[in-house]
PDB file of C-alpha atoms in Angstrom:
ATOM      1  CA  MET S 124     -11.484 -11.616 -43.350  1.00  0.00           C
ATOM      2  CA  ARG S 125      -8.808 -10.841 -40.875  1.00  0.00           C
ATOM      3  CA  GLN S 126      -9.724 -11.527 -37.330  1.00  0.00           C
ATOM      4  CA  THR S 127      -8.761  -8.642 -34.869  1.00  0.00           C
ATOM      5  CA  GLU S 128      -7.669  -9.282 -31.387  1.00  0.00           C
ATOM      6  CA  PHE S 129     -10.089  -8.076 -28.679  1.00  0.00           C
ATOM      7  CA  GLN S 130      -8.742  -5.385 -26.343  1.00  0.00           C
ATOM      8  CA  TRP S 131      -9.909  -5.917 -22.752  1.00  0.00           C
ATOM      9  CA  ARG S 132     -10.455  -2.718 -20.807  1.00  0.00           C
ATOM     10  CA  THR S 133      -8.498  -2.709 -17.554  1.00  0.00           C
ATOM     11  CA  ARG S 134      -8.005  -0.532 -14.544  1.00  0.00           C
ATOM     12  CA  GLY S 135      -4.634  -1.640 -13.653  1.00  0.00           C
ATOM     13  CA  GLY S 136      -1.336  -0.787 -15.059  1.00  0.00           C
ATOM     14  CA  LYS S 137       0.907   2.166 -14.785  1.00  0.00           C
ATOM     15  CA  ARG S 138      -0.846   5.491 -15.676  1.00  0.00           C
ATOM     16  CA  GLU S 139      -1.339   8.975 -14.283  1.00  0.00           C
ATOM     17  CA  GLY S 140      -3.458   8.940 -11.126  1.00  0.00           C
ATOM     18  CA  ALA S 141      -3.046   5.202 -10.451  1.00  0.00           C
ATOM     19  CA  GLY S 142      -2.158   3.860  -6.868  1.00  0.00           C
ATOM     20  CA  ARG S 143      -3.363   4.281  -3.547  1.00  0.00           C
ATOM     21  CA  LYS S 144      -4.751   7.816  -2.890  1.00  0.00           C
ATOM     22  CA  PRO S 145      -3.130   9.833  -0.154  1.00  0.00           C
ATOM     23  CA  LYS S 146      -5.103  10.282   2.901  1.00  0.00           C
ATOM     24  CA  ASN S 147      -3.652  13.696   3.997  1.00  0.00           C
ATOM     25  CA  GLY S 148      -3.975  15.214   0.510  1.00  0.00           C
ATOM     26  CA  VAL S 149      -0.302  15.684  -0.356  1.00  0.00           C
ATOM     27  CA  ARG S 150       1.704  12.418  -0.351  1.00  0.00           C
ATOM     28  CA  ALA S 151       0.659   8.791  -1.118  1.00  0.00           C
ATOM     29  CA  GLY S 152       0.306   6.648   1.945  1.00  0.00           C
ATOM     30  CA  LEU S 153       2.830   4.064   2.818  1.00  0.00           C
ATOM     31  CA  ALA S 154       2.429   0.568   1.203  1.00  0.00           C
ATOM     32  CA  HIS S 155       0.901  -2.080   3.328  1.00  0.00           C
ATOM     33  CA  ALA S 156       3.961  -4.287   3.385  1.00  0.00           C
ATOM     34  CA  SER S 157       4.715  -6.729   6.325  1.00  0.00           C
ATOM     35  CA  ARG S 158       6.729  -5.136   9.151  1.00  0.00           C
ATOM     36  CA  PRO S 159      10.250  -6.454   9.421  1.00  0.00           C
ATOM     37  CA  GLN S 160      11.200  -8.960  12.244  1.00  0.00           C
ATOM     38  CA  ILE S 161      13.136  -7.472  14.976  1.00  0.00           C
ATOM     39  CA  THR S 162      14.557  -8.698  18.300  1.00  0.00           C
ATOM     40  CA  GLU S 163      14.970  -7.167  21.711  1.00  0.00           C
ATOM     41  CA  HIS S 164      18.601  -6.358  20.891  1.00  0.00           C
ATOM     42  CA  GLN S 165      17.572  -4.091  17.836  1.00  0.00           C
ATOM     43  CA  PRO S 166      16.177  -0.639  18.416  1.00  0.00           C
ATOM     44  CA  VAL S 167      13.872   0.844  15.674  1.00  0.00           C
ATOM     45  CA  HIS S 168      13.692   4.300  14.198  1.00  0.00           C
ATOM     46  CA  VAL S 169       9.941   5.230  13.622  1.00  0.00           C
ATOM     47  CA  THR S 170       8.478   8.322  11.794  1.00  0.00           C
ATOM     48  CA  LEU S 171       4.857   9.208  12.313  1.00  0.00           C
ATOM     49  CA  ARG S 172       3.166  11.875  10.245  1.00  0.00           C
ATOM     50  CA  VAL S 173       0.253  14.055  11.120  1.00  0.00           C
ATOM     51  CA  ARG S 174      -2.664  15.242   9.065  1.00  0.00           C
ATOM     52  CA  ARG S 175      -1.827  18.175   6.740  1.00  0.00           C
ATOM     53  CA  GLY S 176      -2.335  21.680   8.147  1.00  0.00           C
ATOM     54  CA  GLN S 177      -1.575  20.605  11.725  1.00  0.00           C
ATOM     55  CA  SER S 178       1.647  21.930  13.284  1.00  0.00           C
ATOM     56  CA  LEU S 179       2.950  19.950  16.508  1.00  0.00           C
ATOM     57  CA  ARG S 180       5.698  22.596  17.521  1.00  0.00           C
ATOM     58  CA  LYS S 181       3.564  24.375  20.021  1.00  0.00           C
ATOM     59  CA  ARG S 182       3.861  24.418  23.741  1.00  0.00           C
ATOM     60  CA  HIS S 183       0.478  22.943  24.527  1.00  0.00           C
ATOM     61  CA  LEU S 184       0.881  20.065  21.976  1.00  0.00           C
ATOM     62  CA  TYR S 185       4.290  19.271  23.261  1.00  0.00           C
ATOM     63  CA  LYS S 186       2.620  18.673  26.862  1.00  0.00           C
ATOM     64  CA  ALA S 187       0.159  16.475  24.960  1.00  0.00           C
ATOM     65  CA  LEU S 188       2.789  14.321  23.368  1.00  0.00           C
ATOM     66  CA  HIS S 189       4.720  14.490  26.681  1.00  0.00           C
ATOM     67  CA  TRP S 190       1.953  12.618  28.332  1.00  0.00           C
ATOM     68  CA  ALA S 191       1.476  10.172  25.464  1.00  0.00           C
ATOM     69  CA  VAL S 192       5.206   9.208  25.835  1.00  0.00           C
ATOM     70  CA  ALA S 193       4.856   8.976  29.670  1.00  0.00           C
ATOM     71  CA  ILE S 194       1.971   6.430  29.268  1.00  0.00           C
ATOM     72  CA  CYS S 195       4.275   4.198  27.343  1.00  0.00           C
ATOM     73  CA  LEU S 196       6.470   3.810  30.437  1.00  0.00           C
ATOM     74  CA  LYS S 197       3.925   1.376  31.809  1.00  0.00           C
ATOM     75  CA  ARG S 198       4.649  -1.186  29.078  1.00  0.00           C
ATOM     76  CA  ARG S 199       7.561  -3.704  29.618  1.00  0.00           C
ATOM     77  CA  ASP S 200       7.801  -5.002  26.075  1.00  0.00           C
ATOM     78  CA  PHE S 201       7.983  -1.517  24.443  1.00  0.00           C
ATOM     79  CA  ARG S 202      10.023   1.566  25.347  1.00  0.00           C
ATOM     80  CA  VAL S 203      10.283   5.134  23.852  1.00  0.00           C
ATOM     81  CA  VAL S 204      14.023   5.984  24.220  1.00  0.00           C
ATOM     82  CA  HIS S 205      14.085   9.358  22.253  1.00  0.00           C
ATOM     83  CA  VAL S 206      11.576  11.727  20.717  1.00  0.00           C
ATOM     84  CA  SER S 207      11.827  14.642  18.226  1.00  0.00           C
ATOM     85  CA  ILE S 208       8.704  16.640  17.499  1.00  0.00           C
ATOM     86  CA  GLN S 209       8.641  18.517  14.187  1.00  0.00           C
ATOM     87  CA  HIS S 210       5.855  20.523  12.437  1.00  0.00           C
ATOM     88  CA  ASP S 211       4.100  17.737  10.560  1.00  0.00           C
ATOM     89  CA  HIS S 212       5.830  14.557  11.910  1.00  0.00           C
ATOM     90  CA  VAL S 213       7.233  12.866  14.941  1.00  0.00           C
ATOM     91  CA  HIS S 214      10.480  10.763  15.148  1.00  0.00           C
ATOM     92  CA  LEU S 215      10.776   8.116  17.856  1.00  0.00           C
ATOM     93  CA  ILE S 216      13.659   5.860  18.686  1.00  0.00           C
ATOM     94  CA  VAL S 217      12.000   2.849  20.282  1.00  0.00           C
ATOM     95  CA  GLU S 218      12.955  -0.597  21.811  1.00  0.00           C
ATOM     96  CA  ALA S 219      10.541  -3.647  21.576  1.00  0.00           C
ATOM     97  CA  ASN S 220      10.785  -7.257  22.326  1.00  0.00           C
ATOM     98  CA  ASN S 221       9.476  -8.293  18.978  1.00  0.00           C
ATOM     99  CA  ARG S 222       7.484  -7.203  15.928  1.00  0.00           C
ATOM    100  CA  ASP S 223       4.099  -7.755  17.766  1.00  0.00           C
ATOM    101  CA  ALA S 224       5.185  -5.570  20.728  1.00  0.00           C
ATOM    102  CA  LEU S 225       6.407  -2.801  18.308  1.00  0.00           C
ATOM    103  CA  GLY S 226       3.021  -2.883  16.545  1.00  0.00           C
ATOM    104  CA  CYS S 227       1.077  -2.822  19.850  1.00  0.00           C
ATOM    105  CA  GLY S 228       3.276  -0.195  21.390  1.00  0.00           C
ATOM    106  CA  MET S 229       3.022   2.258  18.434  1.00  0.00           C
ATOM    107  CA  ARG S 230      -0.631   1.711  18.050  1.00  0.00           C
ATOM    108  CA  GLY S 231      -1.129   2.503  21.820  1.00  0.00           C
ATOM    109  CA  PHE S 232       1.273   5.660  21.432  1.00  0.00           C
ATOM    110  CA  ALA S 233      -0.722   6.879  18.472  1.00  0.00           C
ATOM    111  CA  ILE S 234      -4.090   6.410  20.063  1.00  0.00           C
ATOM    112  CA  SER S 235      -2.988   8.112  23.301  1.00  0.00           C
ATOM    113  CA  ALA S 236      -1.244  10.926  21.414  1.00  0.00           C
ATOM    114  CA  ALA S 237      -4.325  11.537  19.243  1.00  0.00           C
ATOM    115  CA  ARG S 238      -6.621  11.726  22.334  1.00  0.00           C
ATOM    116  CA  GLN S 239      -4.308  14.054  24.060  1.00  0.00           C
ATOM    117  CA  ILE S 240      -4.001  16.271  20.941  1.00  0.00           C
ATOM    118  CA  ASN S 241      -7.829  16.410  20.376  1.00  0.00           C
ATOM    119  CA  SER S 242      -8.575  16.956  23.937  1.00  0.00           C
ATOM    120  CA  THR S 243      -6.054  20.005  23.937  1.00  0.00           C
ATOM    121  CA  ARG S 244      -7.404  21.487  20.823  1.00  0.00           C
ATOM    122  CA  GLY S 245     -11.004  20.650  21.450  1.00  0.00           C
ATOM    123  CA  THR S 246     -11.304  18.813  18.103  1.00  0.00           C
ATOM    124  CA  ARG S 247     -12.083  15.330  16.967  1.00  0.00           C
ATOM    125  CA  GLY S 248     -10.849  13.008  14.351  1.00  0.00           C
ATOM    126  CA  ASN S 249      -7.949  11.100  13.097  1.00  0.00           C
ATOM    127  CA  VAL S 250      -4.521  12.916  13.930  1.00  0.00           C
ATOM    128  CA  PHE S 251      -2.331  10.363  12.172  1.00  0.00           C
ATOM    129  CA  PRO S 252      -3.856   9.420   8.865  1.00  0.00           C
ATOM    130  CA  ASP S 253      -1.158   7.058   7.585  1.00  0.00           C
ATOM    131  CA  ARG S 254       0.853   4.124   8.866  1.00  0.00           C
ATOM    132  CA  TYR S 255       4.164   4.633  10.705  1.00  0.00           C
ATOM    133  CA  HIS S 256       7.493   4.204   8.825  1.00  0.00           C
ATOM    134  CA  CYS S 257      10.085   2.122  10.735  1.00  0.00           C
ATOM    135  CA  GLU S 258      13.763   1.395  10.255  1.00  0.00           C
ATOM    136  CA  VAL S 259      15.496  -1.306  12.113  1.00  0.00           C
ATOM    137  CA  ILE S 260      18.940  -0.369  13.609  1.00  0.00           C
ATOM    138  CA  THR S 261      21.499  -3.208  13.360  1.00  0.00           C
ATOM    139  CA  CYS S 262      25.008  -1.772  13.702  1.00  0.00           C
ATOM    140  CA  PRO S 263      26.737   0.838  15.898  1.00  0.00           C
ATOM    141  CA  ARG S 264      27.371   3.295  12.971  1.00  0.00           C
ATOM    142  CA  GLN S 265      23.730   3.347  12.083  1.00  0.00           C
ATOM    143  CA  ALA S 266      22.824   3.781  15.716  1.00  0.00           C
ATOM    144  CA  ARG S 267      25.012   6.812  15.942  1.00  0.00           C
ATOM    145  CA  ASN S 268      23.618   8.365  12.749  1.00  0.00           C
ATOM    146  CA  THR S 269      20.098   7.625  13.773  1.00  0.00           C
ATOM    147  CA  LEU S 270      20.626   9.458  17.260  1.00  0.00           C
ATOM    148  CA  ALA S 271      22.191  12.485  15.363  1.00  0.00           C
ATOM    149  CA  TYR S 272      19.398  12.488  12.952  1.00  0.00           C
ATOM    150  CA  VAL S 273      16.610  12.430  15.474  1.00  0.00           C
ATOM    151  CA  LEU S 274      17.898  14.745  18.268  1.00  0.00           C
ATOM    152  CA  ASN S 275      19.340  17.268  15.793  1.00  0.00           C
ATOM    153  CA  ASN S 276      16.454  17.067  13.318  1.00  0.00           C
ATOM    154  CA  TRP S 277      15.366  20.648  14.071  1.00  0.00           C
ATOM    155  CA  ARG S 278      18.623  21.994  12.498  1.00  0.00           C
ATOM    156  CA  LYS S 279      17.676  20.035   9.236  1.00  0.00           C
ATOM    157  CA  HIS S 280      14.454  21.932   9.161  1.00  0.00           C
ATOM    158  CA  ARG S 281      16.158  25.207  10.130  1.00  0.00           C
ATOM    159  CA  GLU S 282      13.885  25.478  13.443  1.00  0.00           C
ATOM    160  CA  ASP S 283      17.045  26.532  15.296  1.00  0.00           C
ATOM    161  CA  ARG S 284      17.125  29.823  13.505  1.00  0.00           C
ATOM    162  CA  ARG S 285      13.708  30.929  14.676  1.00  0.00           C
ATOM    163  CA  VAL S 286      13.778  33.658  17.252  1.00  0.00           C
ATOM    164  CA  VAL S 287      12.023  31.589  19.878  1.00  0.00           C
ATOM    165  CA  ALA S 288      14.778  28.976  19.690  1.00  0.00           C
ATOM    166  CA  ARG S 289      17.958  30.919  19.528  1.00  0.00           C
ATOM    167  CA  ALA S 290      18.334  30.777  23.280  1.00  0.00           C
ATOM    168  CA  TRP S 291      18.433  26.810  23.164  1.00  0.00           C
ATOM    169  CA  ARG S 292      21.421  24.852  22.212  1.00  0.00           C
ATOM    170  CA  ILE S 293      19.314  21.679  21.977  1.00  0.00           C
ATOM    171  CA  ASP S 294      15.693  21.221  20.575  1.00  0.00           C
ATOM    172  CA  PRO S 295      13.290  21.898  23.331  1.00  0.00           C
ATOM    173  CA  PHE S 296      10.722  19.929  21.440  1.00  0.00           C
ATOM    174  CA  SER S 297      12.781  16.639  21.623  1.00  0.00           C
ATOM    175  CA  SER S 298      14.331  14.440  24.480  1.00  0.00           C
ATOM    176  CA  GLY S 299      17.714  16.180  23.798  1.00  0.00           C
ATOM    177  CA  ALA S 300      17.885  17.390  27.336  1.00  0.00           C
ATOM    178  CA  CYS S 301      17.828  13.649  28.471  1.00  0.00           C
ATOM    179  CA  PHE S 302      20.807  12.560  26.320  1.00  0.00           C
ATOM    180  CA  GLY S 303      24.083  12.066  27.847  1.00  0.00           C
ATOM    181  CA  GLY S 304      26.090  11.700  24.533  1.00  0.00           C
ATOM    182  CA  TRP S 305      26.557  15.357  23.582  1.00  0.00           C
ATOM    183  CA  LEU S 306      30.217  16.206  22.714  1.00  0.00           C
ATOM    184  CA  GLU S 307      30.070  19.697  24.178  1.00  0.00           C
ATOM    185  CA  GLU S 308      28.777  18.328  27.526  1.00  0.00           C
ATOM    186  CA  ALA S 309      31.103  15.362  27.904  1.00  0.00           C
ATOM    187  CA  ASP S 310      32.790  16.685  30.932  1.00  0.00           C
ATOM    188  CA  ASN S 311      29.720  18.276  32.581  1.00  0.00           C
ATOM    189  CA  PRO S 312      27.962  15.878  34.965  1.00  0.00           C
ATOM    190  CA  MET S 313      24.909  18.195  35.145  1.00  0.00           C
ATOM    191  CA  LEU S 314      24.299  18.274  31.454  1.00  0.00           C
ATOM    192  CA  TRP S 315      22.055  21.359  30.627  1.00  0.00           C
ATOM    193  CA  ALA S 316      20.875  24.202  32.793  1.00  0.00           C
ATOM    194  CA  ILE S 317      17.199  23.658  32.127  1.00  0.00           C
ATOM    195  CA  PRO S 318      14.670  26.386  32.996  1.00  0.00           C
ATOM    196  CA  PRO S 319      12.414  25.283  36.027  1.00  0.00           C
ATOM    197  CA  THR S 320       9.277  25.669  33.783  1.00  0.00           C
ATOM    198  CA  TYR S 321      10.523  23.149  31.268  1.00  0.00           C
ATOM    199  CA  ASP S 322       9.253  19.529  31.483  1.00  0.00           C
ATOM    200  CA  ARG S 323      11.720  17.153  30.103  1.00  0.00           C
ATOM    201  CA  MET S 324      10.362  14.372  27.897  1.00  0.00           C
ATOM    202  CA  MET S 325       9.750  11.233  30.196  1.00  0.00           C
ATOM    203  CA  VAL S 326      11.520   8.703  28.013  1.00  0.00           C
ATOM    204  CA  SER S 327      12.906   5.255  29.031  1.00  0.00           C
ATOM    205  CA  ARG S 328      16.551   4.453  29.365  1.00  0.00           C
ATOM    206  CA  PRO S 329      17.911   2.266  26.667  1.00  0.00           C
ATOM    207  CA  ARG S 330      18.586  -1.316  27.299  1.00  0.00           C
ATOM    208  CA  THR S 331      19.924  -2.343  24.114  1.00  0.00           C
ATOM    209  CA  TRP S 332      23.740  -2.447  23.638  1.00  0.00           C
ATOM    210  CA  LEU S 333      23.604  -0.366  20.442  1.00  0.00           C
ATOM    211  CA  LEU S 334      21.917   2.587  22.217  1.00  0.00           C
ATOM    212  CA  ARG S 335      23.827   2.347  25.538  1.00  0.00           C
ATOM    213  CA  ARG S 336      27.393   1.897  24.415  1.00  0.00           C
ATOM    214  CA  GLY S 337      27.679   0.661  20.949  1.00  0.00           C
ATOM    215  CA  TRP S 338      27.085   3.888  19.085  1.00  0.00           C
ATOM    216  CA  GLN S 339      29.814   5.615  20.866  1.00  0.00           C
ATOM    217  CA  SER S 340      32.520   3.839  19.109  1.00  0.00           C
ATOM    218  CA  HIS S 341      32.003   6.223  16.146  1.00  0.00           C
ATOM    219  CA  GLY S 342      32.173   9.275  18.311  1.00  0.00           C
ATOM    220  CA  LEU S 343      30.034  11.509  20.506  1.00  0.00           C
ATOM    221  CA  ILE S 344      27.440  13.836  18.830  1.00  0.00           C
ATOM    222  CA  SER S 345      27.847  17.533  18.537  1.00  0.00           C
ATOM    223  CA  ILE S 346      25.082  19.821  19.033  1.00  0.00           C
ATOM    224  CA  THR S 347      25.890  21.645  15.923  1.00  0.00           C
ATOM    225  CA  GLU S 348      25.530  18.559  13.471  1.00  0.00           C
ATOM    226  CA  VAL S 349      23.150  18.989  10.862  1.00  0.00           C
ATOM    227  CA  PRO S 350      21.626  15.844   9.573  1.00  0.00           C
ATOM    228  CA  SER S 351      21.913  14.912   6.066  1.00  0.00           C
ATOM    229  CA  GLN S 352      24.558  17.597   5.456  1.00  0.00           C
ATOM    230  CA  ARG S 353      28.211  16.658   4.591  1.00  0.00           C
TER     231      ARG S 353
END
């Protein structure tokens, strides 16, 4: 008689439905890979997504995230330099002394932001169901592209075409009013004429050379630039 090989049943391998299940019901969560090592000279672009069905581009939620960013001003090893609030995610450009400081700073920001948002809405539960995505900025061109991507991200999502935003040249749900590298305002010492009722995002001044001067070697940023568009 011919002996047949025994086939073991397994739950591994590539198949439909395999892998880590998404917490927000739409996309798979980020892999639990180790965070990259960074130095105090390297800024980081961070993306943090909110739970499905929650929109952050509202006045009262802007104020909630405004205070969450302001709380980060107390830290000496972690700084939020720029912010862009979109419907289902938040972009941050941050500086940290090292990888541990980045992790602690982002954890503190996420906890504070979730508390502020839940308090404003009168709700409970996790606001940010997934880990944050981070990209280390290592050269002037990358720094310039990241600044343009974050501050003009509303044009990528066509938020600038909404009726409530047509009166603004910059995204009111960002730290664009605190940015001094706009091409159209290069000769204007006062930058923008901000309405008295508008609270600018309380971000930190950059300390890294890449965000202070290095990025300018590739040109100032126009308010009409659309990220990811040739």
